[in-house]
Amino acid sequence: QVQLQESGPGLVKPSQTLSLTCTVSGGSITSNDYYWAWIRQPPGKGLEWMGAIRGSGSTVYSPSLQSRTSISRDTSKNQFTLQLNSVTPEDTAVYYCFRGGSWGQGTQVTVSS
């Protein structure tokens, strides 16, 4: 039974870089049977798929976020990370990590001065 847990700052200032980590247990992020994704939900809006990394290490991103987004992994820690550059208040959202129907609890990130 795979479990995912997000961690990172709850408050980020505009223009800074947001970095979140998803720690995985009960499954290996090197498995190529799944992709490991980041999904977010701004207040009052729907879910937005941001991007993902496969077990091979290849990545894919939402076109609207590709220029600011980087997903990487640390296989020794069974973790994958989200980096979102040049954040604005519009990036305020609950951020989730996800694998094939398994969700993390989500973490609230607020972008504010």
PDB file of N, CA, C and O in Angstrom, residues 26-89:
ATOM      1  N   GLY A  26       6.055   2.334   0.772  1.00  0.00           N
ATOM      2  CA  GLY A  26       5.229   1.265   0.233  1.00  0.00           C
ATOM      3  C   GLY A  26       5.315   1.098  -1.267  1.00  0.00           C
ATOM      4  O   GLY A  26       4.550   0.322  -1.851  1.00  0.00           O
ATOM      5  N   GLY A  27       6.198   1.801  -1.902  1.00  0.00           N
ATOM      6  CA  GLY A  27       6.405   1.719  -3.338  1.00  0.00           C
ATOM      7  C   GLY A  27       7.677   2.440  -3.702  1.00  0.00           C
ATOM      8  O   GLY A  27       8.149   3.297  -2.959  1.00  0.00           O
ATOM      9  N   SER A  28       8.222   2.123  -4.848  1.00  0.00           N
ATOM     10  CA  SER A  28       9.481   2.702  -5.293  1.00  0.00           C
ATOM     11  C   SER A  28       9.240   3.699  -6.410  1.00  0.00           C
ATOM     12  O   SER A  28       8.562   3.394  -7.393  1.00  0.00           O
ATOM     13  N   ILE A  29       9.832   4.883  -6.289  1.00  0.00           N
ATOM     14  CA  ILE A  29       9.682   5.884  -7.335  1.00  0.00           C
ATOM     15  C   ILE A  29      10.453   5.513  -8.591  1.00  0.00           C
ATOM     16  O   ILE A  29      10.283   6.158  -9.627  1.00  0.00           O
ATOM     17  N   THR A  30      11.283   4.490  -8.521  1.00  0.00           N
ATOM     18  CA  THR A  30      11.981   4.023  -9.711  1.00  0.00           C
ATOM     19  C   THR A  30      11.136   3.065 -10.544  1.00  0.00           C
ATOM     20  O   THR A  30      11.546   2.681 -11.640  1.00  0.00           O
ATOM     21  N   SER A  31       9.986   2.668 -10.028  1.00  0.00           N
ATOM     22  CA  SER A  31       9.083   1.821 -10.798  1.00  0.00           C
ATOM     23  C   SER A  31       8.570   2.569 -12.013  1.00  0.00           C
ATOM     24  O   SER A  31       8.057   3.685 -11.898  1.00  0.00           O
ATOM     25  N   ASN A  32       8.692   1.957 -13.182  1.00  0.00           N
ATOM     26  CA  ASN A  32       8.230   2.593 -14.413  1.00  0.00           C
ATOM     27  C   ASN A  32       6.804   2.201 -14.771  1.00  0.00           C
ATOM     28  O   ASN A  32       6.328   2.530 -15.858  1.00  0.00           O
ATOM     29  N   ASP A  33       6.129   1.524 -13.850  1.00  0.00           N
ATOM     30  CA  ASP A  33       4.730   1.174 -14.067  1.00  0.00           C
ATOM     31  C   ASP A  33       3.799   2.345 -13.775  1.00  0.00           C
ATOM     32  O   ASP A  33       2.615   2.287 -14.116  1.00  0.00           O
ATOM     33  N   TYR A  34       4.314   3.390 -13.137  1.00  0.00           N
ATOM     34  CA  TYR A  34       3.524   4.545 -12.759  1.00  0.00           C
ATOM     35  C   TYR A  34       4.311   5.815 -13.045  1.00  0.00           C
ATOM     36  O   TYR A  34       5.528   5.786 -13.201  1.00  0.00           O
ATOM     37  N   TYR A  35       3.564   6.919 -13.101  1.00  0.00           N
ATOM     38  CA  TYR A  35       4.229   8.210 -13.050  1.00  0.00           C
ATOM     39  C   TYR A  35       3.905   8.878 -11.719  1.00  0.00           C
ATOM     40  O   TYR A  35       2.885   8.580 -11.093  1.00  0.00           O
ATOM     41  N   TRP A  36       4.781   9.721 -11.289  1.00  0.00           N
ATOM     42  CA  TRP A  36       4.704  10.376  -9.981  1.00  0.00           C
ATOM     43  C   TRP A  36       4.498  11.862 -10.230  1.00  0.00           C
ATOM     44  O   TRP A  36       5.376  12.523 -10.790  1.00  0.00           O
ATOM     45  N   ALA A  37       3.350  12.368  -9.813  1.00  0.00           N
ATOM     46  CA  ALA A  37       2.879  13.667 -10.276  1.00  0.00           C
ATOM     47  C   ALA A  37       2.680  14.663  -9.150  1.00  0.00           C
ATOM     48  O   ALA A  37       2.525  14.303  -7.976  1.00  0.00           O
ATOM     49  N   TRP A  38       2.667  15.917  -9.548  1.00  0.00           N
ATOM     50  CA  TRP A  38       2.250  17.017  -8.690  1.00  0.00           C
ATOM     51  C   TRP A  38       0.980  17.628  -9.263  1.00  0.00           C
ATOM     52  O   TRP A  38       0.912  17.930 -10.458  1.00  0.00           O
ATOM     53  N   ILE A  39      -0.009  17.820  -8.395  1.00  0.00           N
ATOM     54  CA  ILE A  39      -1.296  18.388  -8.752  1.00  0.00           C
ATOM     55  C   ILE A  39      -1.623  19.443  -7.719  1.00  0.00           C
ATOM     56  O   ILE A  39      -1.358  19.258  -6.529  1.00  0.00           O
ATOM     57  N   ARG A  40      -2.208  20.545  -8.138  1.00  0.00           N
ATOM     58  CA  ARG A  40      -2.556  21.593  -7.187  1.00  0.00           C
ATOM     59  C   ARG A  40      -3.982  22.068  -7.393  1.00  0.00           C
ATOM     60  O   ARG A  40      -4.577  21.869  -8.453  1.00  0.00           O
ATOM     61  N   GLN A  41      -4.527  22.707  -6.354  1.00  0.00           N
ATOM     62  CA  GLN A  41      -5.872  23.255  -6.411  1.00  0.00           C
ATOM     63  C   GLN A  41      -5.870  24.644  -5.784  1.00  0.00           C
ATOM     64  O   GLN A  41      -5.833  24.777  -4.556  1.00  0.00           O
ATOM     65  N   PRO A  42      -5.914  25.690  -6.613  1.00  0.00           N
ATOM     66  CA  PRO A  42      -6.053  27.043  -6.071  1.00  0.00           C
ATOM     67  C   PRO A  42      -7.406  27.216  -5.403  1.00  0.00           C
ATOM     68  O   PRO A  42      -8.365  26.502  -5.731  1.00  0.00           O
ATOM     69  N   PRO A  43      -7.527  28.163  -4.486  1.00  0.00           N
ATOM     70  CA  PRO A  43      -8.809  28.359  -3.809  1.00  0.00           C
ATOM     71  C   PRO A  43      -9.908  28.705  -4.806  1.00  0.00           C
ATOM     72  O   PRO A  43      -9.734  29.570  -5.670  1.00  0.00           O
ATOM     73  N   GLY A  44     -11.032  28.012  -4.690  1.00  0.00           N
ATOM     74  CA  GLY A  44     -12.172  28.260  -5.547  1.00  0.00           C
ATOM     75  C   GLY A  44     -12.032  27.746  -6.963  1.00  0.00           C
ATOM     76  O   GLY A  44     -12.904  28.026  -7.798  1.00  0.00           O
ATOM     77  N   LYS A  45     -10.971  27.011  -7.257  1.00  0.00           N
ATOM     78  CA  LYS A  45     -10.746  26.510  -8.602  1.00  0.00           C
ATOM     79  C   LYS A  45     -10.592  24.997  -8.593  1.00  0.00           C
ATOM     80  O   LYS A  45     -10.532  24.366  -7.544  1.00  0.00           O
ATOM     81  N   GLY A  46     -10.519  24.434  -9.771  1.00  0.00           N
ATOM     82  CA  GLY A  46     -10.388  22.999  -9.912  1.00  0.00           C
ATOM     83  C   GLY A  46      -8.951  22.524  -9.787  1.00  0.00           C
ATOM     84  O   GLY A  46      -8.016  23.309  -9.630  1.00  0.00           O
ATOM     85  N   LEU A  47      -8.807  21.215  -9.868  1.00  0.00           N
ATOM     86  CA  LEU A  47      -7.479  20.617  -9.815  1.00  0.00           C
ATOM     87  C   LEU A  47      -6.690  20.946 -11.075  1.00  0.00           C
ATOM     88  O   LEU A  47      -7.232  20.955 -12.179  1.00  0.00           O
ATOM     89  N   GLU A  48      -5.406  21.196 -10.903  1.00  0.00           N
ATOM     90  CA  GLU A  48      -4.514  21.488 -12.015  1.00  0.00           C
ATOM     91  C   GLU A  48      -3.326  20.541 -11.971  1.00  0.00           C
ATOM     92  O   GLU A  48      -2.539  20.553 -11.020  1.00  0.00           O
ATOM     93  N   TRP A  49      -3.188  19.737 -13.012  1.00  0.00           N
ATOM     94  CA  TRP A  49      -2.045  18.849 -13.132  1.00  0.00           C
ATOM     95  C   TRP A  49      -0.820  19.660 -13.537  1.00  0.00           C
ATOM     96  O   TRP A  49      -0.847  20.384 -14.537  1.00  0.00           O
ATOM     97  N   MET A  50       0.244  19.551 -12.778  1.00  0.00           N
ATOM     98  CA  MET A  50       1.421  20.374 -13.008  1.00  0.00           C
ATOM     99  C   MET A  50       2.501  19.657 -13.816  1.00  0.00           C
ATOM    100  O   MET A  50       3.134  20.256 -14.686  1.00  0.00           O
ATOM    101  N   GLY A  51       2.719  18.416 -13.505  1.00  0.00           N
ATOM    102  CA  GLY A  51       3.753  17.661 -14.181  1.00  0.00           C
ATOM    103  C   GLY A  51       4.029  16.371 -13.442  1.00  0.00           C
ATOM    104  O   GLY A  51       3.458  16.102 -12.389  1.00  0.00           O
ATOM    105  N   ALA A  52       4.925  15.566 -14.004  1.00  0.00           N
ATOM    106  CA  ALA A  52       5.199  14.258 -13.422  1.00  0.00           C
ATOM    107  C   ALA A  52       6.586  13.781 -13.811  1.00  0.00           C
ATOM    108  O   ALA A  52       7.185  14.249 -14.792  1.00  0.00           O
ATOM    109  N   ILE A  53       7.060  12.828 -13.046  1.00  0.00           N
ATOM    110  CA  ILE A  53       8.308  12.154 -13.341  1.00  0.00           C
ATOM    111  C   ILE A  53       8.043  10.655 -13.339  1.00  0.00           C
ATOM    112  O   ILE A  53       7.316  10.136 -12.482  1.00  0.00           O
ATOM    113  N   ARG A  54       8.592   9.960 -14.317  1.00  0.00           N
ATOM    114  CA  ARG A  54       8.440   8.517 -14.396  1.00  0.00           C
ATOM    115  C   ARG A  54       9.601   7.827 -13.704  1.00  0.00           C
ATOM    116  O   ARG A  54      10.602   8.445 -13.338  1.00  0.00           O
ATOM    117  N   GLY A  55       9.456   6.518 -13.518  1.00  0.00           N
ATOM    118  CA  GLY A  55      10.505   5.767 -12.856  1.00  0.00           C
ATOM    119  C   GLY A  55      11.837   5.841 -13.566  1.00  0.00           C
ATOM    120  O   GLY A  55      12.892   5.726 -12.939  1.00  0.00           O
ATOM    121  N   SER A  56      11.802   6.048 -14.872  1.00  0.00           N
ATOM    122  CA  SER A  56      13.023   6.188 -15.651  1.00  0.00           C
ATOM    123  C   SER A  56      13.730   7.510 -15.408  1.00  0.00           C
ATOM    124  O   SER A  56      14.891   7.667 -15.778  1.00  0.00           O
ATOM    125  N   GLY A  57      13.010   8.462 -14.795  1.00  0.00           N
ATOM    126  CA  GLY A  57      13.546   9.790 -14.590  1.00  0.00           C
ATOM    127  C   GLY A  57      13.088  10.811 -15.599  1.00  0.00           C
ATOM    128  O   GLY A  57      13.372  12.007 -15.433  1.00  0.00           O
ATOM    129  N   SER A  58      12.395  10.391 -16.638  1.00  0.00           N
ATOM    130  CA  SER A  58      11.889  11.333 -17.625  1.00  0.00           C
ATOM    131  C   SER A  58      10.756  12.158 -17.020  1.00  0.00           C
ATOM    132  O   SER A  58      10.025  11.698 -16.150  1.00  0.00           O
ATOM    133  N   THR A  59      10.612  13.377 -17.490  1.00  0.00           N
ATOM    134  CA  THR A  59       9.624  14.300 -16.946  1.00  0.00           C
ATOM    135  C   THR A  59       8.719  14.840 -18.031  1.00  0.00           C
ATOM    136  O   THR A  59       9.069  14.867 -19.210  1.00  0.00           O
ATOM    137  N   VAL A  60       7.539  15.288 -17.616  1.00  0.00           N
ATOM    138  CA  VAL A  60       6.602  15.956 -18.497  1.00  0.00           C
ATOM    139  C   VAL A  60       5.879  17.008 -17.670  1.00  0.00           C
ATOM    140  O   VAL A  60       5.601  16.797 -16.491  1.00  0.00           O
ATOM    141  N   TYR A  61       5.580  18.161 -18.303  1.00  0.00           N
ATOM    142  CA  TYR A  61       5.019  19.284 -17.580  1.00  0.00           C
ATOM    143  C   TYR A  61       3.795  19.841 -18.295  1.00  0.00           C
ATOM    144  O   TYR A  61       3.674  19.740 -19.518  1.00  0.00           O
ATOM    145  N   SER A  62       2.919  20.471 -17.516  1.00  0.00           N
ATOM    146  CA  SER A  62       1.837  21.231 -18.099  1.00  0.00           C
ATOM    147  C   SER A  62       2.413  22.368 -18.935  1.00  0.00           C
ATOM    148  O   SER A  62       3.320  23.073 -18.477  1.00  0.00           O
ATOM    149  N   PRO A  63       1.911  22.567 -20.155  1.00  0.00           N
ATOM    150  CA  PRO A  63       2.448  23.653 -20.980  1.00  0.00           C
ATOM    151  C   PRO A  63       2.389  25.019 -20.306  1.00  0.00           C
ATOM    152  O   PRO A  63       3.289  25.847 -20.504  1.00  0.00           O
ATOM    153  N   SER A  64       1.359  25.267 -19.512  1.00  0.00           N
ATOM    154  CA  SER A  64       1.201  26.561 -18.876  1.00  0.00           C
ATOM    155  C   SER A  64       2.211  26.800 -17.756  1.00  0.00           C
ATOM    156  O   SER A  64       2.410  27.942 -17.342  1.00  0.00           O
ATOM    157  N   LEU A  65       2.842  25.756 -17.266  1.00  0.00           N
ATOM    158  CA  LEU A  65       3.778  25.863 -16.161  1.00  0.00           C
ATOM    159  C   LEU A  65       5.185  25.413 -16.510  1.00  0.00           C
ATOM    160  O   LEU A  65       6.089  25.537 -15.685  1.00  0.00           O
ATOM    161  N   GLN A  66       5.370  24.914 -17.700  1.00  0.00           N
ATOM    162  CA  GLN A  66       6.628  24.279 -18.070  1.00  0.00           C
ATOM    163  C   GLN A  66       7.836  25.189 -17.869  1.00  0.00           C
ATOM    164  O   GLN A  66       8.902  24.735 -17.432  1.00  0.00           O
ATOM    165  N   SER A  67       7.686  26.456 -18.184  1.00  0.00           N
ATOM    166  CA  SER A  67       8.817  27.369 -18.113  1.00  0.00           C
ATOM    167  C   SER A  67       9.272  27.637 -16.688  1.00  0.00           C
ATOM    168  O   SER A  67      10.402  28.094 -16.479  1.00  0.00           O
ATOM    169  N   ARG A  68       8.417  27.363 -15.705  1.00  0.00           N
ATOM    170  CA  ARG A  68       8.748  27.663 -14.317  1.00  0.00           C
ATOM    171  C   ARG A  68       8.882  26.426 -13.445  1.00  0.00           C
ATOM    172  O   ARG A  68       9.182  26.552 -12.258  1.00  0.00           O
ATOM    173  N   THR A  69       8.661  25.249 -13.992  1.00  0.00           N
ATOM    174  CA  THR A  69       8.519  24.038 -13.195  1.00  0.00           C
ATOM    175  C   THR A  69       9.646  23.054 -13.449  1.00  0.00           C
ATOM    176  O   THR A  69      10.069  22.860 -14.598  1.00  0.00           O
ATOM    177  N   SER A  70      10.110  22.444 -12.389  1.00  0.00           N
ATOM    178  CA  SER A  70      11.084  21.368 -12.494  1.00  0.00           C
ATOM    179  C   SER A  70      10.751  20.292 -11.469  1.00  0.00           C
ATOM    180  O   SER A  70      10.541  20.600 -10.298  1.00  0.00           O
ATOM    181  N   ILE A  71      10.681  19.063 -11.914  1.00  0.00           N
ATOM    182  CA  ILE A  71      10.455  17.923 -11.033  1.00  0.00           C
ATOM    183  C   ILE A  71      11.687  17.036 -11.072  1.00  0.00           C
ATOM    184  O   ILE A  71      12.186  16.694 -12.149  1.00  0.00           O
ATOM    185  N   SER A  72      12.166  16.668  -9.909  1.00  0.00           N
ATOM    186  CA  SER A  72      13.340  15.825  -9.812  1.00  0.00           C
ATOM    187  C   SER A  72      13.112  14.766  -8.739  1.00  0.00           C
ATOM    188  O   SER A  72      12.053  14.716  -8.118  1.00  0.00           O
ATOM    189  N   ARG A  73      14.121  13.924  -8.520  1.00  0.00           N
ATOM    190  CA  ARG A  73      13.948  12.852  -7.554  1.00  0.00           C
ATOM    191  C   ARG A  73      15.252  12.539  -6.838  1.00  0.00           C
ATOM    192  O   ARG A  73      16.337  12.869  -7.312  1.00  0.00           O
ATOM    193  N   ASP A  74      15.108  11.921  -5.694  1.00  0.00           N
ATOM    194  CA  ASP A  74      16.228  11.390  -4.940  1.00  0.00           C
ATOM    195  C   ASP A  74      15.895   9.936  -4.667  1.00  0.00           C
ATOM    196  O   ASP A  74      15.120   9.625  -3.754  1.00  0.00           O
ATOM    197  N   THR A  75      16.444   9.052  -5.455  1.00  0.00           N
ATOM    198  CA  THR A  75      16.075   7.643  -5.344  1.00  0.00           C
ATOM    199  C   THR A  75      16.556   7.021  -4.038  1.00  0.00           C
ATOM    200  O   THR A  75      15.931   6.083  -3.538  1.00  0.00           O
ATOM    201  N   SER A  76      17.647   7.532  -3.478  1.00  0.00           N
ATOM    202  CA  SER A  76      18.149   6.990  -2.221  1.00  0.00           C
ATOM    203  C   SER A  76      17.194   7.260  -1.070  1.00  0.00           C
ATOM    204  O   SER A  76      17.177   6.511  -0.088  1.00  0.00           O
ATOM    205  N   LYS A  77      16.408   8.319  -1.174  1.00  0.00           N
ATOM    206  CA  LYS A  77      15.433   8.672  -0.150  1.00  0.00           C
ATOM    207  C   LYS A  77      14.006   8.344  -0.558  1.00  0.00           C
ATOM    208  O   LYS A  77      13.079   8.585   0.219  1.00  0.00           O
ATOM    209  N   ASN A  78      13.835   7.821  -1.764  1.00  0.00           N
ATOM    210  CA  ASN A  78      12.514   7.518  -2.309  1.00  0.00           C
ATOM    211  C   ASN A  78      11.614   8.759  -2.259  1.00  0.00           C
ATOM    212  O   ASN A  78      10.467   8.709  -1.807  1.00  0.00           O
ATOM    213  N   GLN A  79      12.161   9.865  -2.747  1.00  0.00           N
ATOM    214  CA  GLN A  79      11.461  11.132  -2.742  1.00  0.00           C
ATOM    215  C   GLN A  79      11.481  11.747  -4.133  1.00  0.00           C
ATOM    216  O   GLN A  79      12.421  11.530  -4.905  1.00  0.00           O
ATOM    217  N   PHE A  80      10.454  12.517  -4.436  1.00  0.00           N
ATOM    218  CA  PHE A  80      10.513  13.369  -5.609  1.00  0.00           C
ATOM    219  C   PHE A  80      10.061  14.768  -5.228  1.00  0.00           C
ATOM    220  O   PHE A  80       9.268  14.953  -4.311  1.00  0.00           O
ATOM    221  N   THR A  81      10.603  15.754  -5.930  1.00  0.00           N
ATOM    222  CA  THR A  81      10.438  17.138  -5.534  1.00  0.00           C
ATOM    223  C   THR A  81       9.848  17.981  -6.653  1.00  0.00           C
ATOM    224  O   THR A  81       9.988  17.671  -7.833  1.00  0.00           O
ATOM    225  N   LEU A  82       9.191  19.034  -6.234  1.00  0.00           N
ATOM    226  CA  LEU A  82       8.653  20.041  -7.144  1.00  0.00           C
ATOM    227  C   LEU A  82       9.374  21.348  -6.888  1.00  0.00           C
ATOM    228  O   LEU A  82       9.486  21.779  -5.737  1.00  0.00           O
ATOM    229  N   GLN A  83       9.841  21.975  -7.939  1.00  0.00           N
ATOM    230  CA  GLN A  83      10.398  23.318  -7.861  1.00  0.00           C
ATOM    231  C   GLN A  83       9.611  24.226  -8.795  1.00  0.00           C
ATOM    232  O   GLN A  83       9.511  23.944  -9.989  1.00  0.00           O
ATOM    233  N   LEU A  84       9.053  25.283  -8.241  1.00  0.00           N
ATOM    234  CA  LEU A  84       8.273  26.245  -9.008  1.00  0.00           C
ATOM    235  C   LEU A  84       8.911  27.607  -8.819  1.00  0.00           C
ATOM    236  O   LEU A  84       8.905  28.162  -7.719  1.00  0.00           O
ATOM    237  N   ASN A  85       9.452  28.146  -9.889  1.00  0.00           N
ATOM    238  CA  ASN A  85      10.198  29.399  -9.833  1.00  0.00           C
ATOM    239  C   ASN A  85       9.283  30.604  -9.982  1.00  0.00           C
ATOM    240  O   ASN A  85       8.181  30.524 -10.525  1.00  0.00           O
ATOM    241  N   SER A  86       9.779  31.751  -9.520  1.00  0.00           N
ATOM    242  CA  SER A  86       9.131  33.044  -9.746  1.00  0.00           C
ATOM    243  C   SER A  86       7.656  33.024  -9.384  1.00  0.00           C
ATOM    244  O   SER A  86       6.788  33.393 -10.182  1.00  0.00           O
ATOM    245  N   VAL A  87       7.358  32.613  -8.177  1.00  0.00           N
ATOM    246  CA  VAL A  87       5.965  32.457  -7.781  1.00  0.00           C
ATOM    247  C   VAL A  87       5.276  33.809  -7.635  1.00  0.00           C
ATOM    248  O   VAL A  87       5.910  34.837  -7.362  1.00  0.00           O
ATOM    249  N   THR A  88       3.977  33.790  -7.833  1.00  0.00           N
ATOM    250  CA  THR A  88       3.104  34.940  -7.648  1.00  0.00           C
ATOM    251  C   THR A  88       1.952  34.528  -6.743  1.00  0.00           C
ATOM    252  O   THR A  88       1.767  33.342  -6.461  1.00  0.00           O
ATOM    253  N   PRO A  89       1.137  35.484  -6.268  1.00  0.00           N
ATOM    254  CA  PRO A  89      -0.023  35.101  -5.463  1.00  0.00           C
ATOM    255  C   PRO A  89      -0.959  34.115  -6.152  1.00  0.00           C
ATOM    256  O   PRO A  89      -1.677  33.378  -5.464  1.00  0.00           O
TER     257      PRO A  89
END
